[in-house]
mmCIF file of C-alpha atoms in Angstrom:
data_model
loop_
_atom_site.group_PDB
_atom_site.id
_atom_site.type_symbol
_atom_site.label_atom_id
_atom_site.label_comp_id
_atom_site.label_asym_id
_atom_site.label_seq_id
_atom_site.Cartn_x
_atom_site.Cartn_y
_atom_site.Cartn_z
ATOM 1 C CA GLY A 268 -16.837 -6.165 -3.411
ATOM 2 C CA ASP A 269 -14.924 -4.959 -0.381
ATOM 3 C CA SER A 270 -14.139 -1.133 -0.283
ATOM 4 C CA VAL A 271 -12.658 1.535 1.874
ATOM 5 C CA THR A 272 -13.818 5.145 2.005
ATOM 6 C CA GLN A 273 -11.642 7.919 3.479
ATOM 7 C CA MET A 274 -12.383 11.601 4.064
ATOM 8 C CA GLU A 275 -11.046 13.772 1.316
ATOM 9 C CA GLY A 276 -8.108 15.997 1.964
ATOM 10 C CA PRO A 277 -6.123 17.952 2.308
ATOM 11 C CA VAL A 278 -6.414 18.322 5.958
ATOM 12 C CA THR A 279 -4.518 21.366 7.167
ATOM 13 C CA LEU A 280 -3.766 21.764 10.865
ATOM 14 C CA SER A 281 -1.545 23.869 13.071
ATOM 15 C CA GLU A 282 1.141 22.112 15.130
ATOM 16 C CA GLU A 283 -0.198 20.523 18.325
ATOM 17 C CA ALA A 284 -3.735 20.420 17.037
ATOM 18 C CA PHE A 285 -5.956 17.283 17.333
ATOM 19 C CA LEU A 286 -6.183 15.098 14.269
ATOM 20 C CA THR A 287 -8.978 12.844 13.062
ATOM 21 C CA ILE A 288 -9.075 11.184 9.653
ATOM 22 C CA ASN A 289 -12.241 9.298 9.057
ATOM 23 C CA CYS A 290 -12.259 5.816 7.470
ATOM 24 C CA THR A 291 -15.223 3.501 6.867
ATOM 25 C CA TYR A 292 -15.317 0.121 5.136
ATOM 26 C CA THR A 293 -17.568 -2.323 3.411
ATOM 27 C CA ALA A 294 -16.560 -6.018 3.626
ATOM 28 C CA THR A 295 -17.898 -9.478 4.084
ATOM 29 C CA GLY A 296 -16.785 -10.801 7.425
ATOM 30 C CA TYR A 297 -14.445 -9.012 9.723
ATOM 31 C CA PRO A 298 -11.211 -8.143 7.930
ATOM 32 C CA SER A 299 -7.954 -6.890 9.486
ATOM 33 C CA LEU A 300 -7.745 -3.113 9.140
ATOM 34 C CA PHE A 301 -4.618 -0.985 8.621
ATOM 35 C CA TRP A 302 -3.342 2.583 8.458
ATOM 36 C CA TYR A 303 -0.331 3.182 6.224
ATOM 37 C CA VAL A 304 1.555 6.461 5.800
ATOM 38 C CA GLN A 305 3.337 7.665 2.655
ATOM 39 C CA TYR A 306 5.914 10.452 2.731
ATOM 40 C CA PRO A 307 6.663 12.299 -0.580
ATOM 41 C CA GLY A 308 8.365 10.067 -3.131
ATOM 42 C CA GLU A 309 8.476 7.015 -0.859
ATOM 43 C CA GLY A 310 6.654 3.742 -0.408
ATOM 44 C CA LEU A 311 4.069 2.898 2.211
ATOM 45 C CA GLN A 312 4.944 2.422 5.887
ATOM 46 C CA LEU A 313 2.709 0.520 8.245
ATOM 47 C CA LEU A 314 1.484 2.859 10.888
ATOM 48 C CA LEU A 315 -0.882 0.668 12.842
ATOM 49 C CA LYS A 316 -3.337 -2.206 12.540
ATOM 50 C CA ALA A 317 -6.142 -3.984 14.272
ATOM 51 C CA THR A 318 -7.243 -7.501 13.578
ATOM 52 C CA LYS A 319 -10.592 -7.819 15.327
ATOM 53 C CA ALA A 320 -13.527 -5.837 16.607
ATOM 54 C CA ASP A 321 -12.805 -3.406 19.484
ATOM 55 C CA ASP A 322 -9.048 -3.773 18.975
ATOM 56 C CA LYS A 323 -7.130 -0.519 19.257
ATOM 57 C CA GLY A 324 -3.993 -0.166 17.191
ATOM 58 C CA SER A 325 -1.428 2.433 18.226
ATOM 59 C CA ASN A 326 1.946 3.727 17.155
ATOM 60 C CA LYS A 327 3.910 6.987 17.460
ATOM 61 C CA GLY A 328 1.001 8.729 19.188
ATOM 62 C CA PHE A 329 -1.544 7.661 16.496
ATOM 63 C CA GLU A 330 -4.342 5.365 17.366
ATOM 64 C CA ALA A 331 -7.453 3.861 15.731
ATOM 65 C CA THR A 332 -10.173 1.522 17.044
ATOM 66 C CA TYR A 333 -11.848 -1.213 15.084
ATOM 67 C CA ARG A 334 -15.543 -0.421 15.362
ATOM 68 C CA LYS A 335 -17.686 -3.240 13.986
ATOM 69 C CA GLU A 336 -21.007 -1.501 14.675
ATOM 70 C CA THR A 337 -20.184 1.548 12.560
ATOM 71 C CA THR A 338 -17.698 -0.278 10.243
ATOM 72 C CA SER A 339 -15.148 2.411 10.965
ATOM 73 C CA PHE A 340 -11.437 2.714 11.768
ATOM 74 C CA HIS A 341 -10.842 6.412 12.268
ATOM 75 C CA LEU A 342 -7.246 7.586 12.791
ATOM 76 C CA GLU A 343 -6.564 10.033 15.668
ATOM 77 C CA LYS A 344 -3.610 11.832 17.225
ATOM 78 C CA GLY A 345 -3.743 14.190 20.121
ATOM 79 C CA SER A 346 -1.045 16.634 19.066
ATOM 80 C CA VAL A 347 0.332 16.606 15.460
ATOM 81 C CA GLN A 348 3.818 17.760 14.489
ATOM 82 C CA VAL A 349 5.135 19.208 11.286
ATOM 83 C CA SER A 350 6.874 15.864 10.657
ATOM 84 C CA ASP A 351 3.479 14.115 10.501
ATOM 85 C CA SER A 352 2.751 15.854 7.194
ATOM 86 C CA ALA A 353 2.180 12.981 4.733
ATOM 87 C CA VAL A 354 -0.557 11.014 2.975
ATOM 88 C CA TYR A 355 -2.433 8.495 5.076
ATOM 89 C CA PHE A 356 -4.094 5.418 3.683
ATOM 90 C CA CYS A 357 -6.714 3.296 5.338
ATOM 91 C CA ALA A 358 -6.845 -0.270 4.081
ATOM 92 C CA LEU A 359 -8.500 -3.664 4.718
ATOM 93 C CA LEU A 360 -7.153 -7.145 4.041
ATOM 94 C CA ASP A 361 -9.636 -9.188 2.051
ATOM 95 C CA SER A 362 -10.253 -12.889 2.238
ATOM 96 C CA SER A 363 -7.566 -13.582 -0.394
ATOM 97 C CA TYR A 364 -4.938 -11.527 1.602
ATOM 98 C CA LYS A 365 -5.125 -8.685 -0.803
ATOM 99 C CA LEU A 366 -5.062 -5.102 0.570
ATOM 100 C CA ILE A 367 -7.905 -2.857 -0.467
ATOM 101 C CA PHE A 368 -6.929 0.836 -0.046
ATOM 102 C CA GLY A 369 -8.851 4.045 0.345
ATOM 103 C CA SER A 370 -7.937 6.924 -1.826
ATOM 104 C CA GLY A 371 -5.702 8.522 0.823
ATOM 105 C CA THR A 372 -5.912 11.698 2.844
ATOM 106 C CA ARG A 373 -3.148 14.309 2.687
ATOM 107 C CA LEU A 374 -2.286 15.910 6.027
ATOM 108 C CA LEU A 375 -0.409 19.237 6.081
ATOM 109 C CA VAL A 376 0.759 20.477 9.475
ATOM 110 C CA ARG A 377 1.825 24.124 9.681
ATOM 111 C CA PRO A 378 4.317 25.285 12.359
ATOM 112 C CA GLU B 248 15.559 -4.116 10.208
ATOM 113 C CA ALA B 249 14.877 -6.135 7.046
ATOM 114 C CA GLU B 250 13.356 -4.225 4.153
ATOM 115 C CA VAL B 251 11.820 -4.789 0.751
ATOM 116 C CA ALA B 252 14.254 -3.686 -1.938
ATOM 117 C CA GLN B 253 13.184 -2.321 -5.336
ATOM 118 C CA SER B 254 15.037 -0.984 -8.355
ATOM 119 C CA PRO B 255 15.222 1.283 -10.171
ATOM 120 C CA ARG B 256 13.712 4.016 -7.982
ATOM 121 C CA TYR B 257 12.890 6.103 -10.991
ATOM 122 C CA LYS B 258 12.426 5.252 -14.654
ATOM 123 C CA ILE B 259 11.664 7.490 -17.574
ATOM 124 C CA THR B 260 10.848 5.849 -20.910
ATOM 125 C CA GLU B 261 9.099 6.639 -24.164
ATOM 126 C CA LYS B 262 5.885 4.979 -25.149
ATOM 127 C CA SER B 263 6.234 1.650 -26.988
ATOM 128 C CA GLN B 264 9.484 0.889 -25.165
ATOM 129 C CA ALA B 265 9.948 -2.024 -22.758
ATOM 130 C CA VAL B 266 10.566 -1.501 -19.016
ATOM 131 C CA ALA B 267 11.313 -3.878 -16.189
ATOM 132 C CA PHE B 268 11.158 -3.474 -12.408
ATOM 133 C CA TRP B 269 12.840 -5.642 -9.823
ATOM 134 C CA CYS B 270 11.803 -6.515 -6.265
ATOM 135 C CA ASP B 271 13.592 -8.447 -3.491
ATOM 136 C CA PRO B 272 11.244 -9.196 -0.579
ATOM 137 C CA ILE B 273 12.117 -9.536 3.013
ATOM 138 C CA SER B 274 14.003 -12.810 3.512
ATOM 139 C CA GLY B 275 11.729 -15.718 4.234
ATOM 140 C CA HIS B 276 8.533 -13.967 3.063
ATOM 141 C CA ALA B 277 6.550 -16.402 0.917
ATOM 142 C CA THR B 278 3.992 -13.979 -0.475
ATOM 143 C CA LEU B 279 4.997 -11.167 -2.837
ATOM 144 C CA TYR B 280 2.685 -8.501 -4.254
ATOM 145 C CA TRP B 281 2.939 -5.903 -6.989
ATOM 146 C CA TYR B 282 0.693 -2.877 -6.664
ATOM 147 C CA ARG B 283 0.246 0.092 -8.989
ATOM 148 C CA GLN B 284 -0.446 3.532 -7.543
ATOM 149 C CA ILE B 285 -1.663 6.241 -9.804
ATOM 150 C CA LEU B 286 -0.969 9.781 -8.620
ATOM 151 C CA GLY B 287 -3.530 10.845 -6.044
ATOM 152 C CA GLN B 288 -5.027 7.381 -5.612
ATOM 153 C CA GLY B 289 -4.534 4.354 -3.363
ATOM 154 C CA PRO B 290 -2.478 1.410 -4.557
ATOM 155 C CA GLU B 291 -4.251 -1.384 -6.508
ATOM 156 C CA LEU B 292 -3.059 -4.958 -6.698
ATOM 157 C CA LEU B 293 -1.624 -6.104 -10.044
ATOM 158 C CA VAL B 294 -0.326 -9.549 -9.135
ATOM 159 C CA GLN B 295 0.111 -11.732 -6.043
ATOM 160 C CA PHE B 296 2.609 -14.587 -5.684
ATOM 161 C CA GLN B 297 2.766 -17.398 -3.196
ATOM 162 C CA ASP B 298 6.335 -18.732 -3.495
ATOM 163 C CA GLU B 299 6.808 -19.013 -7.251
ATOM 164 C CA SER B 300 3.118 -19.429 -8.105
ATOM 165 C CA VAL B 301 0.679 -16.752 -9.195
ATOM 166 C CA VAL B 302 -2.252 -16.588 -6.794
ATOM 167 C CA ASP B 303 -4.064 -13.565 -8.323
ATOM 168 C CA ASP B 304 -3.330 -11.743 -11.555
ATOM 169 C CA SER B 305 -6.897 -10.775 -12.344
ATOM 170 C CA GLN B 306 -6.081 -7.026 -12.540
ATOM 171 C CA LEU B 307 -2.842 -7.434 -14.568
ATOM 172 C CA PRO B 308 -3.181 -6.189 -18.117
ATOM 173 C CA LYS B 309 -1.751 -9.352 -19.616
ATOM 174 C CA ASP B 310 -1.501 -8.043 -23.162
ATOM 175 C CA ARG B 311 1.389 -5.826 -22.074
ATOM 176 C CA PHE B 312 2.322 -6.721 -18.481
ATOM 177 C CA SER B 313 4.078 -9.822 -17.230
ATOM 178 C CA ALA B 314 5.442 -10.871 -13.830
ATOM 179 C CA GLU B 315 7.624 -13.679 -12.652
ATOM 180 C CA ARG B 316 9.099 -15.041 -9.461
ATOM 181 C CA LEU B 317 11.078 -17.959 -10.864
ATOM 182 C CA LYS B 318 12.859 -19.216 -7.662
ATOM 183 C CA GLY B 319 10.209 -17.919 -5.223
ATOM 184 C CA VAL B 320 12.461 -15.151 -3.962
ATOM 185 C CA ASP B 321 12.915 -12.018 -6.038
ATOM 186 C CA SER B 322 10.508 -10.898 -8.747
ATOM 187 C CA THR B 323 10.460 -8.939 -11.953
ATOM 188 C CA LEU B 324 7.533 -6.961 -13.430
ATOM 189 C CA LYS B 325 7.733 -6.085 -17.132
ATOM 190 C CA ILE B 326 5.742 -3.760 -19.385
ATOM 191 C CA GLN B 327 6.038 -4.121 -23.132
ATOM 192 C CA PRO B 328 5.127 -1.853 -24.810
ATOM 193 C CA ALA B 329 4.698 0.981 -22.328
ATOM 194 C CA GLU B 330 1.806 3.385 -22.802
ATOM 195 C CA LEU B 331 1.235 6.879 -21.506
ATOM 196 C CA GLY B 332 -1.347 5.657 -19.017
ATOM 197 C CA ASP B 333 1.233 3.389 -17.381
ATOM 198 C CA SER B 334 2.884 6.331 -15.634
ATOM 199 C CA ALA B 335 2.512 5.555 -11.964
ATOM 200 C CA MET B 336 4.340 4.337 -8.900
ATOM 201 C CA TYR B 337 4.867 0.588 -8.868
ATOM 202 C CA LEU B 338 5.096 -0.818 -5.355
ATOM 203 C CA CYS B 339 6.273 -4.202 -4.214
ATOM 204 C CA ALA B 340 5.280 -5.717 -0.846
ATOM 205 C CA SER B 341 5.857 -8.970 0.928
ATOM 206 C CA SER B 342 4.292 -10.831 3.828
ATOM 207 C CA THR B 343 3.873 -14.238 5.464
ATOM 208 C CA PRO B 344 6.996 -15.391 7.137
ATOM 209 C CA ARG B 345 6.562 -19.062 7.180
ATOM 210 C CA GLY B 346 4.689 -19.981 10.360
ATOM 211 C CA GLY B 347 4.130 -16.383 11.183
ATOM 212 C CA ASN B 348 1.494 -13.659 10.925
ATOM 213 C CA THR B 349 -0.133 -13.477 7.545
ATOM 214 C CA ASP B 350 -1.701 -10.109 8.011
ATOM 215 C CA THR B 351 0.949 -7.551 7.555
ATOM 216 C CA GLN B 352 2.427 -6.483 4.258
ATOM 217 C CA TYR B 353 5.666 -4.592 4.135
ATOM 218 C CA PHE B 354 6.275 -2.250 1.196
ATOM 219 C CA GLY B 355 9.372 -1.275 -0.662
ATOM 220 C CA PRO B 356 10.210 2.294 -1.725
ATOM 221 C CA GLY B 357 8.591 1.868 -5.092
ATOM 222 C CA THR B 358 9.549 2.637 -8.677
ATOM 223 C CA ARG B 359 8.253 5.844 -10.143
ATOM 224 C CA LEU B 360 7.589 5.273 -13.888
ATOM 225 C CA THR B 361 7.121 8.144 -16.243
ATOM 226 C CA VAL B 362 6.141 7.360 -19.868
ATOM 227 C CA LEU B 363 6.725 10.158 -22.404
#
């Protein structure tokens, strides 16, 4: 079945550092891909998405490119802030419109 | 901005008791989802509704869990009896404004269940 694999955390960075969180997927066809963010004790917020190969999703300085060749959707940000500290989930939308999530990557940004 | 509403936000119960969670999706959203998120893991789908009909409940433990969306708007998820392993965050999401984009699911704040 479809699956998503994320790099394990926690990822600890200093403020203004460059962020990469790796995400790869296994799926039949070309599913829409998403990054969601979860702050402590809260639900998931959509961060960005891409619906087809080579699409780049972007929001709040974060971006990710849908790479069909490498089945990847890595999340990047050029300069992280303390307020970016959260858990980030990569997900794909399967053929029945169900989201399949990775296990999440915790990001901790130190001042 | 319209949001998915859930209540309660937190629930503590003893094992063998019954619990119920409520979700009100974004107005006009035809598809409603219940996910369970165990601490340290990604959410997993329990049940998916299209209007008032169940589309997928293959991962719902039907001996103790039930879900309904009687009028195709808000929904209730029930657990009876609760077990220790049910401690988790229960997330509701909605999508598919009629005639609109079917891709994006919007999540509520979740209900954190602790079973003692």
